[in-house]
Amino acid sequence: MQYKESGEKPSPFKSWTAWYVFVAAFLIVEIIIFYFLTKMFS
Amino acid sequence: MRPLDWIVLIFTLLVIILYGMYKSRTSRNLDGYFLSNRDMPWYIILLSIMGTQASAITFISAPGQAYTDGMRFVQYYFGLPLAAIVICISFVPVFHKLKVYTAYEFLETRFNVKTRALTSFLFLLQRGLSTGISIFAPSIILSILLDWNIYLTNLFMGGLLIIYTVTGGAKSVAYTQQLQFVIIMSAMLLAGYFVIKNLPQNIGLKEAITVGGKLGKFNVITTGIENGKFNWGDRYNIFSGILGSFFLMLSYFGTDQSQVGRYLTAKTIRESRLGLLLNGIVKIPMQFFILLLGVLVLAFYQFNNAPAFFNQYETARLENSTYKSEFHALQKQLSDIDAQKQTILKEYAQTKSVALLTEVNQLQKSTESIRSSVKELVKKNGGKDNDTNYIFLKFVVDYLPTGLVGLIIAVIFLASWGSIAAALNSLASSTIVDFHKRFFKKKEGDEDDYRYSKLYTFLWGVFCIGVAMFVSQWGNSLIEVVNILGSLFYGTILGIFLVAFYAKKVRGNTVFIAALIAEIVVIALFFLNEYKIISLGFLWLNAVGALMVYFLSLSLNAFAKKYKVIDY
């Protein structure tokens, strides 16, 4: 069920896809940082 | 609590109630009452989503969880950002374009009325009971810790917020959540500051984390692999965190009206999406810092004597039981170990030699063994042997300055109110939209809708307080039963929505049958795990339920189409 979206500006990115990639990348970076923190302190 | 704590507590609660009432002016119809006329900006949506998800237990239990089990609980939230992306792509546009009041309304458009009614009923059952527990769980902790009457605490925990939730609906809920969240986070940051400030000289944040890490509690990432094999019964690891929690979060944010109702109040699809995505970004670091607080408290108790058991009600009972002498012997052993630890740690504070912490780790193992023995005694004495929920609050009451104790107690109320208010609002909206207006009074005017909405909000409030009172009378074991209810139904509900969005050819009867079969399988798996026939962490039940509904629906649909056995 796809709906056409009109007049939306997902700032600061140009598209929602960029937003989704950013959120997923943020998670990956978090996991990597947590991994190294775990290694560093245990 | 000292007078200043009482002043801070009462003042904070009054501010929230008055603010909620001030923000309660809204249109007297369903749109105004349940959806704030759909005019909320993204930052209110974000805080409202966060305030709904974070209950009092989030703030009380999480540090205790880190204290006993380490920080690996943070992995439970790894599925959230991924779920937020899927919801933004598939769920949000449909809900907005159809202008639904509840997520379940969409299921009638897509399937049939019985699928909508079944899903909404499962939601009401699960959410109604769990909201009662959301009132009881923090109340029992406060009543034990501060010697308050449990029934009055329940009444205050669940009753005061009804004033602004009934009068102002979704708008009051969202605005008070915003203020509540600011207060909660400020108080938690202050608590963190004082934990570090209470550490000995020469011991700062880095050293405290090092101590916690060497005691095995800075285990943020774990794999769940033991002896070369993946342990399916392990609750929190990176795999169950990403996959299992993905399905749980998808279900919670995509199909639970208490959350859907928050982002349906948004002005546009954009505002809903931004709120959800930013929650996906902010939630994990926030939870990380709350858990870190637990590690810091653990480090603090390495430099200071820790209680043998953090629930003082149970220790007082032990003092008056036949186990008194055994308990004293264990306490003596514990204080001897504490003295040894403190001698080593004094040296560590001077030299910062990490090698010394290996000895502390050995001693901590003895501490944990003694704590287990104390827990055994508590259990033998007929008490509840889990003191995780009391660890952080016991520290707060014993070591934080006057005023801040009152503020942390206020945080418990506010965090509870945030999630309870959203739950009451969503319970009322589902009752009136999915049942009252759908089956009984279809043609009522705006004023009648508004009046009934307030009435249902009030009645659900009374029901939830009733559940809390009932649990208070019948004991803690009911909490576990009700908590399990959520994970038993979430997968199936999600499966129904996944079919609705991604299996366009599947019709109502097919998904209805698939959902019933999947639910039976999920319940069977749960009992097989309970009776130790299989080992399966509860997060996996969400994935099993959702995938079963989806693939069974596809298979049944193909079968039905071929043999024309049911109206597919």
Coordinates of C-alpha atoms in Angstrom, one line a residue:
Chain A
M1 CA 0.0 0.0 0.0
Q2 CA 2.0 3.0 -1.2
Y3 CA 0.8 6.6 -0.8
K4 CA 2.2 9.5 -2.6
E5 CA 3.7 12.1 -0.3
S6 CA 3.5 15.7 -1.2
G7 CA 5.3 18.8 0.1
E8 CA 7.4 17.0 2.7
K9 CA 11.0 18.2 3.4
P10 CA 12.8 15.8 5.6
S11 CA 15.5 18.3 6.6
P12 CA 18.5 18.2 7.2
F13 CA 18.6 15.5 4.6
K14 CA 17.3 15.7 1.0
S15 CA 15.3 12.5 1.2
W16 CA 13.9 10.1 3.7
T17 CA 16.2 7.3 2.3
A18 CA 19.1 9.4 3.5
W19 CA 17.5 9.7 6.9
Y20 CA 17.0 5.9 7.1
V21 CA 20.6 5.3 6.0
F22 CA 21.8 7.8 8.7
V23 CA 19.8 6.1 11.5
A24 CA 21.1 2.6 10.5
A25 CA 24.7 3.9 10.2
F26 CA 24.3 5.5 13.6
L27 CA 23.3 2.2 15.1
I28 CA 26.3 0.4 13.4
V29 CA 28.7 3.1 14.7
E30 CA 27.2 2.8 18.2
I31 CA 27.7 -1.0 18.2
I32 CA 31.3 -0.6 17.0
I33 CA 32.0 1.9 19.8
F34 CA 30.3 -0.3 22.4
Y35 CA 32.4 -3.3 21.2
F36 CA 35.6 -1.4 21.6
L37 CA 34.6 0.0 25.0
T38 CA 33.7 -3.6 26.1
K39 CA 37.1 -4.8 25.0
M40 CA 38.9 -1.8 26.6
F41 CA 37.4 -2.1 30.0
S42 CA 37.0 -5.8 30.5
Chain B
M1 CA 12.6 11.4 53.7
R2 CA 13.4 14.8 55.3
P3 CA 11.2 17.9 55.1
L4 CA 13.1 19.4 52.1
D5 CA 12.6 16.1 50.2
W6 CA 8.8 16.3 50.8
I7 CA 8.7 19.9 49.6
V8 CA 10.6 19.0 46.4
L9 CA 8.4 16.0 45.8
I10 CA 5.1 17.8 46.4
F11 CA 6.2 20.8 44.4
T12 CA 7.3 18.8 41.4
L13 CA 4.1 16.7 41.3
L14 CA 1.9 19.8 41.7
V15 CA 3.8 21.6 38.8
I16 CA 3.0 18.6 36.5
I17 CA -0.6 18.4 37.4
L18 CA -1.2 22.2 37.1
Y19 CA 0.8 22.2 33.8
G20 CA -1.3 19.3 32.5
M21 CA -4.6 21.1 33.4
Y22 CA -3.3 24.4 31.9
K23 CA -2.6 22.5 28.6
S24 CA -5.9 20.7 28.7
R25 CA -7.9 23.1 26.5
T26 CA -8.7 21.2 23.3
S27 CA -11.6 20.8 20.8
R28 CA -14.5 18.9 22.3
N29 CA -14.5 16.1 19.8
L30 CA -12.6 12.8 19.1
D31 CA -10.0 14.6 17.0
G32 CA -9.2 17.1 19.7
Y33 CA -9.3 14.6 22.6
F34 CA -7.4 11.7 21.2
L35 CA -5.3 13.3 18.5
S36 CA -4.7 16.9 19.7
N37 CA -6.3 18.0 16.4
R38 CA -3.3 16.4 14.8
D39 CA -1.1 19.5 15.3
M40 CA 1.9 18.3 17.3
P41 CA 5.5 19.2 16.2
W42 CA 8.2 16.5 16.0
Y43 CA 9.9 17.4 19.2
I44 CA 6.8 16.9 21.2
I45 CA 6.2 13.6 19.4
L46 CA 9.8 12.5 20.2
L47 CA 9.4 13.3 23.9
S48 CA 6.0 11.8 24.1
I49 CA 7.2 8.5 22.5
M50 CA 10.2 8.4 24.9
G51 CA 8.0 9.3 27.9
T52 CA 5.5 6.6 27.0
Q53 CA 8.2 3.9 26.6
A54 CA 10.1 4.8 29.7
S55 CA 8.2 3.7 32.8
A56 CA 9.4 4.1 36.4
I57 CA 10.9 0.7 36.3
T58 CA 13.1 1.8 33.4
F59 CA 14.8 4.3 35.7
I60 CA 14.8 2.2 38.9
S61 CA 15.5 -1.3 37.5
A62 CA 18.0 -0.5 34.8
P63 CA 20.8 0.6 37.2
G64 CA 20.1 -2.4 39.4
Q65 CA 20.2 -4.6 36.3
A66 CA 23.7 -3.3 35.4
Y67 CA 24.8 -3.7 39.0
T68 CA 23.9 -7.4 39.0
D69 CA 24.1 -8.5 35.4
G70 CA 26.2 -5.8 33.7
M71 CA 25.4 -3.4 30.9
R72 CA 24.5 -6.0 28.3
F73 CA 20.8 -5.1 28.7
V74 CA 21.4 -2.1 26.4
Q75 CA 21.5 -4.6 23.5
Y76 CA 17.7 -5.1 24.1
Y77 CA 17.3 -1.7 22.3
F78 CA 19.4 -2.4 19.2
G79 CA 16.3 -3.5 17.2
L80 CA 14.6 -0.1 17.9
P81 CA 16.3 2.1 15.2
L82 CA 15.7 -0.6 12.5
A83 CA 12.1 -1.0 13.6
A84 CA 11.6 2.8 13.5
I85 CA 12.8 2.8 9.8
V86 CA 10.3 0.1 8.8
I87 CA 7.5 1.9 10.6
C88 CA 8.4 5.2 9.0
I89 CA 8.3 3.5 5.5
S90 CA 5.3 1.3 5.8
F91 CA 3.1 2.1 8.8
V92 CA 3.1 5.9 9.3
P93 CA 2.0 6.9 5.8
V94 CA -0.9 4.5 5.8
F95 CA -2.1 5.5 9.3
H96 CA -1.9 9.2 8.4
K97 CA -3.6 8.9 5.0
L98 CA -6.4 6.8 6.3
K99 CA -6.8 9.3 9.2
V100 CA -7.4 6.5 11.7
Y101 CA -7.8 7.1 15.4
T102 CA -6.4 3.6 16.3
A103 CA -4.0 1.3 14.5
Y104 CA -6.7 -1.4 14.6
E105 CA -9.2 0.6 12.6
F106 CA -6.9 0.1 9.6
L107 CA -7.3 -3.7 10.0
E108 CA -11.0 -3.5 9.2
T109 CA -10.2 -1.5 6.0
R110 CA -7.6 -4.1 5.0
F111 CA -9.2 -7.3 6.3
N112 CA -12.5 -7.5 8.2
V113 CA -14.2 -6.4 11.4
K114 CA -13.4 -9.5 13.4
T115 CA -9.7 -9.2 12.8
R116 CA -9.9 -5.6 13.9
A117 CA -12.0 -6.5 17.0
L118 CA -9.7 -9.5 17.9
T119 CA -6.5 -7.4 17.7
S120 CA -8.0 -4.4 19.6
F121 CA -9.3 -6.8 22.3
L122 CA -5.8 -8.4 22.7
F123 CA -4.4 -4.9 23.0
L124 CA -7.0 -3.8 25.7
L125 CA -6.5 -7.0 27.7
Q126 CA -2.7 -6.8 27.7
R127 CA -2.4 -3.0 28.1
G128 CA -5.1 -2.8 30.7
L129 CA -3.4 -5.4 33.0
S130 CA 0.1 -4.2 32.3
T131 CA -0.9 -0.6 33.2
G132 CA -2.2 -1.8 36.5
I133 CA 1.2 -3.4 37.1
S134 CA 2.9 -0.1 36.0
I135 CA 1.1 1.5 39.0
F136 CA 1.8 -1.3 41.4
A137 CA 5.5 -2.0 40.6
P138 CA 6.9 1.4 41.6
S139 CA 4.4 1.7 44.4
I140 CA 5.5 -1.4 46.2
I141 CA 9.2 -0.3 46.0
L142 CA 8.4 3.1 47.4
S143 CA 6.1 1.6 50.1
I144 CA 8.9 -0.7 51.2
L145 CA 11.7 1.7 51.0
L146 CA 9.9 4.7 52.6
D147 CA 7.5 2.7 54.7
W148 CA 4.4 4.2 52.9
N149 CA 1.0 2.5 52.9
I150 CA 0.9 0.5 49.6
Y151 CA -2.8 1.2 48.9
L152 CA -2.4 5.0 49.4
T153 CA 0.8 4.9 47.2
N154 CA -1.1 3.0 44.5
L155 CA -3.8 5.6 44.7
F156 CA -1.4 8.5 44.3
M157 CA 0.6 6.8 41.6
G158 CA -2.4 6.0 39.5
G159 CA -4.9 8.6 40.7
L160 CA -3.4 12.1 40.5
L161 CA -2.6 11.8 36.8
I162 CA -6.2 11.0 36.0
I163 CA -7.0 14.7 36.8
Y164 CA -5.2 16.0 33.7
T165 CA -5.5 12.8 31.5
V166 CA -9.3 12.9 31.7
T167 CA -9.6 16.7 31.3
G168 CA -7.0 17.2 28.6
G169 CA -6.7 14.0 26.6
A170 CA -3.8 13.4 24.3
K171 CA -2.7 17.1 24.4
S172 CA -2.2 17.1 28.1
V173 CA -0.5 13.8 28.0
A174 CA 2.0 15.0 25.4
Y175 CA 2.8 18.3 27.0
T176 CA 3.2 16.9 30.5
Q177 CA 5.4 14.1 29.1
Q178 CA 7.6 16.8 27.6
L179 CA 8.1 18.5 31.0
Q180 CA 8.3 15.2 32.9
F181 CA 11.1 14.1 30.6
V182 CA 13.2 17.2 31.1
I183 CA 12.8 16.8 34.9
I184 CA 13.6 13.1 34.8
M185 CA 16.8 13.4 32.8
S186 CA 18.0 16.4 34.9
A187 CA 17.5 14.3 38.1
M188 CA 19.3 11.3 36.6
L189 CA 22.2 13.5 35.5
L190 CA 22.4 15.0 39.0
A191 CA 22.3 11.5 40.5
G192 CA 25.2 10.5 38.2
Y193 CA 27.2 13.5 39.3
F194 CA 26.7 12.6 43.0
V195 CA 27.7 9.0 42.5
I196 CA 31.0 10.1 41.0
K197 CA 31.3 12.9 43.7
N198 CA 30.9 10.2 46.4
L199 CA 33.8 8.2 45.1
P200 CA 37.0 8.4 47.0
Q201 CA 39.7 10.9 46.2
N202 CA 41.8 10.0 43.1
I203 CA 38.9 7.9 41.7
G204 CA 37.1 9.5 38.9
L205 CA 34.7 8.3 36.1
K206 CA 37.4 6.5 34.2
E207 CA 38.7 4.6 37.3
A208 CA 35.1 3.7 38.4
I209 CA 34.4 2.3 34.9
T210 CA 37.7 0.4 35.0
V211 CA 36.7 -1.1 38.4
G212 CA 33.2 -2.0 37.0
G213 CA 34.7 -3.4 33.8
K214 CA 37.2 -5.6 35.7
L215 CA 34.2 -7.0 37.7
G216 CA 32.7 -8.0 34.4
K217 CA 29.9 -5.5 34.4
F218 CA 31.0 -3.4 31.4
N219 CA 29.8 -6.1 29.1
V220 CA 28.0 -3.9 26.7
I221 CA 28.4 -6.2 23.7
T222 CA 28.0 -10.0 24.2
T223 CA 27.5 -12.7 21.6
G224 CA 25.6 -15.3 23.5
I225 CA 28.0 -18.0 22.3
E226 CA 29.1 -20.4 25.0
N227 CA 31.6 -23.2 24.3
G228 CA 31.3 -22.6 20.6
K229 CA 27.5 -22.9 20.6
F230 CA 24.9 -20.1 20.4
N231 CA 22.7 -20.2 23.6
W232 CA 19.1 -19.6 22.5
G233 CA 18.1 -19.2 26.1
D234 CA 20.5 -16.2 26.7
R235 CA 18.2 -13.2 27.1
Y236 CA 20.4 -10.3 26.0
N237 CA 23.1 -10.6 23.4
I238 CA 23.8 -8.8 20.1
F239 CA 21.8 -11.3 18.0
S240 CA 18.6 -11.4 20.2
G241 CA 19.1 -7.6 20.6
I242 CA 19.0 -6.9 16.9
L243 CA 16.7 -9.6 15.6
G244 CA 14.4 -10.5 18.5
S245 CA 14.1 -7.0 19.7
F246 CA 13.5 -5.7 16.1
F247 CA 10.3 -7.7 16.1
L248 CA 9.3 -6.6 19.6
M249 CA 10.0 -2.9 18.8
L250 CA 8.2 -3.2 15.5
S251 CA 5.2 -4.6 17.3
Y252 CA 5.4 -2.0 20.1
F253 CA 5.9 1.1 18.0
G254 CA 3.9 -0.1 15.0
T255 CA 0.9 -1.8 16.5
D256 CA 0.5 -0.8 20.2
Q257 CA -2.0 2.0 20.4
S258 CA -0.3 3.6 23.4
Q259 CA 2.6 4.4 21.0
V260 CA 0.7 4.7 17.7
G261 CA -1.6 7.2 19.5
R262 CA 1.4 9.4 20.2
Y263 CA 2.6 9.8 16.6
L264 CA -0.9 10.1 15.2
T265 CA -1.1 13.4 17.0
A266 CA 1.6 14.8 14.6
K267 CA 0.9 17.7 12.3
T268 CA 2.2 15.8 9.2
I269 CA 3.8 12.5 8.3
R270 CA 7.1 14.3 8.5
E271 CA 6.7 15.2 12.1
S272 CA 5.7 11.6 13.0
R273 CA 8.7 10.2 11.1
L274 CA 11.2 12.6 12.7
G275 CA 9.9 11.8 16.2
L276 CA 10.2 8.1 15.6
L277 CA 13.7 8.3 13.9
L278 CA 15.1 10.6 16.5
N279 CA 13.9 8.3 19.2
G280 CA 15.8 5.5 17.4
I281 CA 18.9 7.7 17.7
V282 CA 18.5 9.0 21.2
K283 CA 17.2 5.9 23.1
I284 CA 20.3 3.7 23.0
P285 CA 22.7 6.3 24.4
M286 CA 20.2 7.3 27.0
Q287 CA 19.7 3.7 28.1
F288 CA 23.5 3.3 28.1
F289 CA 24.0 6.2 30.6
I290 CA 21.2 4.9 32.9
L291 CA 22.9 1.5 32.9
L292 CA 26.3 3.1 33.4
L293 CA 24.8 4.6 36.6
G294 CA 24.4 1.0 37.9
V295 CA 28.1 0.3 37.1
L296 CA 29.1 3.4 38.9
V297 CA 27.0 2.5 42.0
L298 CA 28.7 -1.0 41.9
A299 CA 32.1 0.7 41.8
F300 CA 31.0 3.0 44.7
Y301 CA 30.1 -0.1 46.8
Q302 CA 33.5 -1.6 46.2
F303 CA 34.9 1.4 48.2
N304 CA 32.1 1.3 50.8
N305 CA 30.3 -1.5 52.6
A306 CA 27.4 -2.8 50.5
P307 CA 24.2 -4.2 52.0
A308 CA 24.0 -8.0 51.9
F309 CA 20.5 -7.6 50.5
F310 CA 19.0 -4.3 49.2
N311 CA 15.3 -4.9 50.1
Q312 CA 15.3 -3.8 53.8
Y313 CA 11.8 -5.2 54.3
E314 CA 13.1 -8.7 53.7
T315 CA 16.3 -8.2 55.8
A316 CA 14.1 -6.9 58.7
R317 CA 12.0 -10.1 58.3
L318 CA 15.2 -12.2 58.4
E319 CA 16.2 -10.4 61.7
N320 CA 13.0 -11.6 63.3
S321 CA 13.1 -15.2 61.9
T322 CA 14.9 -18.4 62.8
Y323 CA 17.5 -17.6 60.1
K324 CA 18.8 -14.6 62.1
S325 CA 22.1 -16.2 63.2
E326 CA 22.8 -17.6 59.7
F327 CA 22.1 -14.1 58.3
H328 CA 24.4 -12.4 60.8
A329 CA 27.2 -14.9 60.0
L330 CA 26.8 -14.1 56.2
Q331 CA 26.8 -10.4 57.0
K332 CA 30.0 -10.8 59.0
Q333 CA 31.7 -12.7 56.1
L334 CA 30.6 -9.9 53.7
S335 CA 32.0 -7.1 55.8
D336 CA 35.3 -9.0 56.1
I337 CA 35.5 -9.2 52.3
D338 CA 34.5 -5.6 52.0
A339 CA 37.4 -4.7 54.3
Q340 CA 39.9 -6.7 52.2
K341 CA 38.6 -5.0 49.0
Q342 CA 38.9 -1.6 50.5
T343 CA 42.5 -2.2 51.5
I344 CA 43.4 -3.2 47.9
L345 CA 41.4 -0.4 46.4
K346 CA 43.1 2.2 48.6
E347 CA 46.3 1.0 46.9
Y348 CA 44.6 1.1 43.5
A349 CA 43.6 4.7 44.2
Q350 CA 47.2 5.6 44.7
T351 CA 48.9 3.5 42.1
K352 CA 46.1 3.0 39.5
S353 CA 47.6 -0.5 38.9
V354 CA 44.9 -2.4 37.1
A355 CA 46.6 -5.7 38.2
L356 CA 45.2 -5.1 41.7
L357 CA 41.7 -5.2 40.3
T358 CA 42.1 -8.9 39.5
E359 CA 42.2 -9.6 43.3
V360 CA 39.1 -7.4 43.8
N361 CA 37.4 -9.4 41.1
Q362 CA 38.2 -12.6 43.0
L363 CA 36.8 -11.1 46.2
Q364 CA 33.7 -9.8 44.3
K365 CA 33.0 -13.5 43.3
S366 CA 32.9 -14.3 47.0
T367 CA 30.6 -11.3 47.6
E368 CA 28.2 -12.6 44.9
S369 CA 28.3 -16.0 46.4
I370 CA 27.4 -14.6 49.8
R371 CA 24.7 -12.5 48.3
S372 CA 23.3 -15.7 46.7
S373 CA 23.3 -17.4 50.1
V374 CA 21.4 -14.4 51.6
K375 CA 18.9 -14.7 48.8
E376 CA 18.5 -18.4 49.6
L377 CA 17.7 -17.4 53.2
V378 CA 15.2 -14.8 52.1
K379 CA 13.5 -17.4 49.9
K380 CA 13.4 -19.9 52.7
N381 CA 11.9 -17.3 54.9
G382 CA 9.0 -16.9 52.4
G383 CA 10.3 -13.6 50.9
K384 CA 11.0 -12.4 47.4
D385 CA 14.7 -13.1 46.6
N386 CA 15.2 -10.5 43.8
D387 CA 16.4 -7.2 45.1
T388 CA 17.4 -5.7 41.7
N389 CA 14.7 -3.0 41.8
Y390 CA 15.9 -1.8 45.2
I391 CA 19.6 -1.4 44.5
F392 CA 19.6 2.1 43.0
L393 CA 16.9 3.6 45.3
K394 CA 18.7 2.2 48.4
F395 CA 21.8 4.0 47.3
V396 CA 19.8 7.2 46.6
V397 CA 18.1 7.2 50.0
D398 CA 21.4 6.4 51.9
Y399 CA 23.9 8.6 50.1
L400 CA 22.3 11.4 48.0
P401 CA 21.8 14.9 49.5
T402 CA 18.5 16.1 50.9
G403 CA 16.3 17.5 48.2
L404 CA 17.7 15.3 45.6
V405 CA 16.2 12.2 47.3
G406 CA 12.8 14.0 47.0
L407 CA 13.5 14.7 43.3
I408 CA 14.4 11.1 42.5
I409 CA 11.2 9.9 44.2
A410 CA 9.4 12.5 42.1
V411 CA 11.1 11.0 39.0
I412 CA 9.5 7.7 39.9
F413 CA 6.1 9.3 39.9
L414 CA 6.7 11.3 36.8
A415 CA 8.1 8.4 34.8
S416 CA 5.1 6.3 35.8
W417 CA 2.6 9.0 35.0
G418 CA 4.1 9.5 31.5
S419 CA 3.5 5.9 30.5
I420 CA 0.3 5.4 32.4
A421 CA -1.3 8.6 31.0
A422 CA -0.5 7.5 27.4
A423 CA -1.8 4.0 28.2
L424 CA -5.1 5.4 29.6
N425 CA -5.5 7.6 26.6
S426 CA -4.9 4.7 24.2
L427 CA -7.2 2.3 26.1
A428 CA -10.0 4.9 26.0
S429 CA -9.5 5.6 22.3
S430 CA -9.5 1.9 21.4
T431 CA -12.6 1.3 23.5
I432 CA -14.6 4.1 22.0
V433 CA -13.4 3.9 18.4
D434 CA -13.0 0.1 18.0
F435 CA -16.0 -1.0 20.1
H436 CA -18.4 1.7 21.4
K437 CA -18.8 3.7 18.1
R438 CA -18.2 0.7 15.9
F439 CA -20.8 -1.6 17.5
F440 CA -23.1 0.4 19.7
K441 CA -23.6 4.1 19.1
K442 CA -22.5 4.9 15.6
K443 CA -24.2 8.3 15.2
E444 CA -23.3 10.4 18.1
G445 CA -22.5 14.0 18.0
D446 CA -19.1 15.5 18.8
E447 CA -20.2 16.5 22.3
D448 CA -21.3 12.9 23.1
D449 CA -18.1 11.5 21.7
Y450 CA -16.1 13.9 23.9
R451 CA -18.2 13.0 27.0
Y452 CA -17.8 9.3 26.5
S453 CA -14.0 9.6 25.8
K454 CA -13.6 11.3 29.1
L455 CA -15.8 8.7 30.8
Y456 CA -13.8 5.8 29.3
T457 CA -10.5 7.4 30.3
F458 CA -11.7 7.7 33.8
L459 CA -13.1 4.2 33.9
W460 CA -9.8 2.7 32.6
G461 CA -8.0 4.7 35.3
V462 CA -10.2 3.2 37.9
F463 CA -9.7 -0.3 36.4
C464 CA -5.9 0.0 36.4
I465 CA -5.8 1.3 40.0
G466 CA -8.1 -1.7 40.8
V467 CA -5.6 -4.1 39.2
A468 CA -2.8 -2.5 41.2
M469 CA -4.8 -2.9 44.4
F470 CA -5.6 -6.5 43.5
V471 CA -2.0 -7.3 42.9
S472 CA -1.0 -5.6 46.2
Q473 CA -3.4 -8.0 47.9
W474 CA -2.4 -11.2 46.1
G475 CA 1.3 -10.8 45.8
N476 CA 4.1 -10.2 43.4
S477 CA 3.9 -13.4 41.4
L478 CA 1.1 -11.9 39.3
I479 CA 3.5 -9.3 37.9
E480 CA 5.5 -11.9 36.1
V481 CA 2.3 -13.4 34.6
V482 CA 1.2 -10.1 33.3
N483 CA 4.6 -9.1 32.0
I484 CA 4.7 -12.3 30.0
L485 CA 1.3 -11.6 28.5
G486 CA 2.9 -8.8 26.4
S487 CA 5.5 -11.0 24.8
L488 CA 3.0 -13.7 24.2
F489 CA 0.7 -11.5 22.1
Y490 CA 3.0 -8.9 20.5
G491 CA 4.4 -11.3 17.8
T492 CA 1.0 -12.4 16.6
I493 CA -0.4 -8.8 16.5
L494 CA 2.7 -7.7 14.6
G495 CA 2.2 -10.7 12.2
I496 CA -1.3 -9.5 11.4
F497 CA 0.0 -6.0 10.5
L498 CA 2.9 -7.4 8.5
V499 CA 0.5 -9.4 6.4
A500 CA -1.7 -6.3 6.0
F501 CA 1.2 -4.3 4.7
Y502 CA 3.3 -6.8 2.8
A503 CA 1.1 -9.7 1.7
K504 CA -1.5 -7.9 -0.4
K505 CA -3.3 -11.0 -1.7
V506 CA -4.0 -12.4 1.7
R507 CA -7.6 -11.9 2.9
G508 CA -9.2 -11.6 6.3
N509 CA -10.3 -15.2 7.1
T510 CA -6.8 -16.5 6.2
V511 CA -4.9 -14.1 8.5
F512 CA -7.4 -14.7 11.2
I513 CA -6.8 -18.5 11.2
A514 CA -3.1 -18.1 10.8
A515 CA -3.1 -15.7 13.8
L516 CA -4.9 -18.2 16.0
I517 CA -2.5 -21.1 15.0
A518 CA 0.6 -18.9 15.6
E519 CA -0.8 -17.8 19.0
I520 CA -1.2 -21.4 20.0
V521 CA 2.4 -22.2 18.9
V522 CA 3.8 -19.2 20.8
I523 CA 2.0 -20.2 24.0
A524 CA 3.2 -23.8 23.5
L525 CA 6.8 -22.6 23.0
F526 CA 6.5 -20.5 26.1
F527 CA 5.4 -23.4 28.3
L528 CA 8.0 -25.7 26.8
N529 CA 10.6 -23.1 27.9
E530 CA 9.0 -22.7 31.3
Y531 CA 9.2 -26.5 31.9
K532 CA 12.8 -26.5 30.6
I533 CA 12.0 -28.9 27.7
I534 CA 13.5 -26.3 25.3
S535 CA 15.6 -23.2 26.0
L536 CA 14.3 -20.0 24.2
G537 CA 14.8 -16.4 25.4
F538 CA 11.5 -14.5 25.5
L539 CA 12.6 -12.0 22.8
W540 CA 12.5 -14.8 20.2
L541 CA 8.8 -15.4 20.8
N542 CA 8.0 -12.1 19.1
A543 CA 9.9 -13.1 16.0
V544 CA 8.4 -16.6 16.0
G545 CA 4.8 -15.2 16.4
A546 CA 5.2 -12.6 13.7
L547 CA 6.9 -14.8 11.1
M548 CA 4.5 -17.6 11.7
V549 CA 1.5 -15.5 11.1
Y550 CA 3.1 -14.1 7.9
F551 CA 4.2 -17.4 6.3
L552 CA 1.2 -19.3 7.5
S553 CA -1.1 -16.7 6.0
L554 CA 0.8 -17.0 2.6
S555 CA 0.6 -20.8 2.7
L556 CA -3.0 -20.9 3.8
N557 CA -3.9 -18.4 1.2
A558 CA -2.3 -20.4 -1.6
F559 CA -3.9 -23.6 -0.3
A560 CA -7.4 -22.0 0.0
K561 CA -7.1 -20.5 -3.4
K562 CA -6.2 -23.9 -4.9
Y563 CA -8.8 -26.0 -3.2
K564 CA -11.4 -23.2 -2.6
V565 CA -12.0 -24.4 1.0
I566 CA -12.4 -21.1 2.6
D567 CA -13.3 -17.6 1.6
Y568 CA -9.8 -16.4 1.2

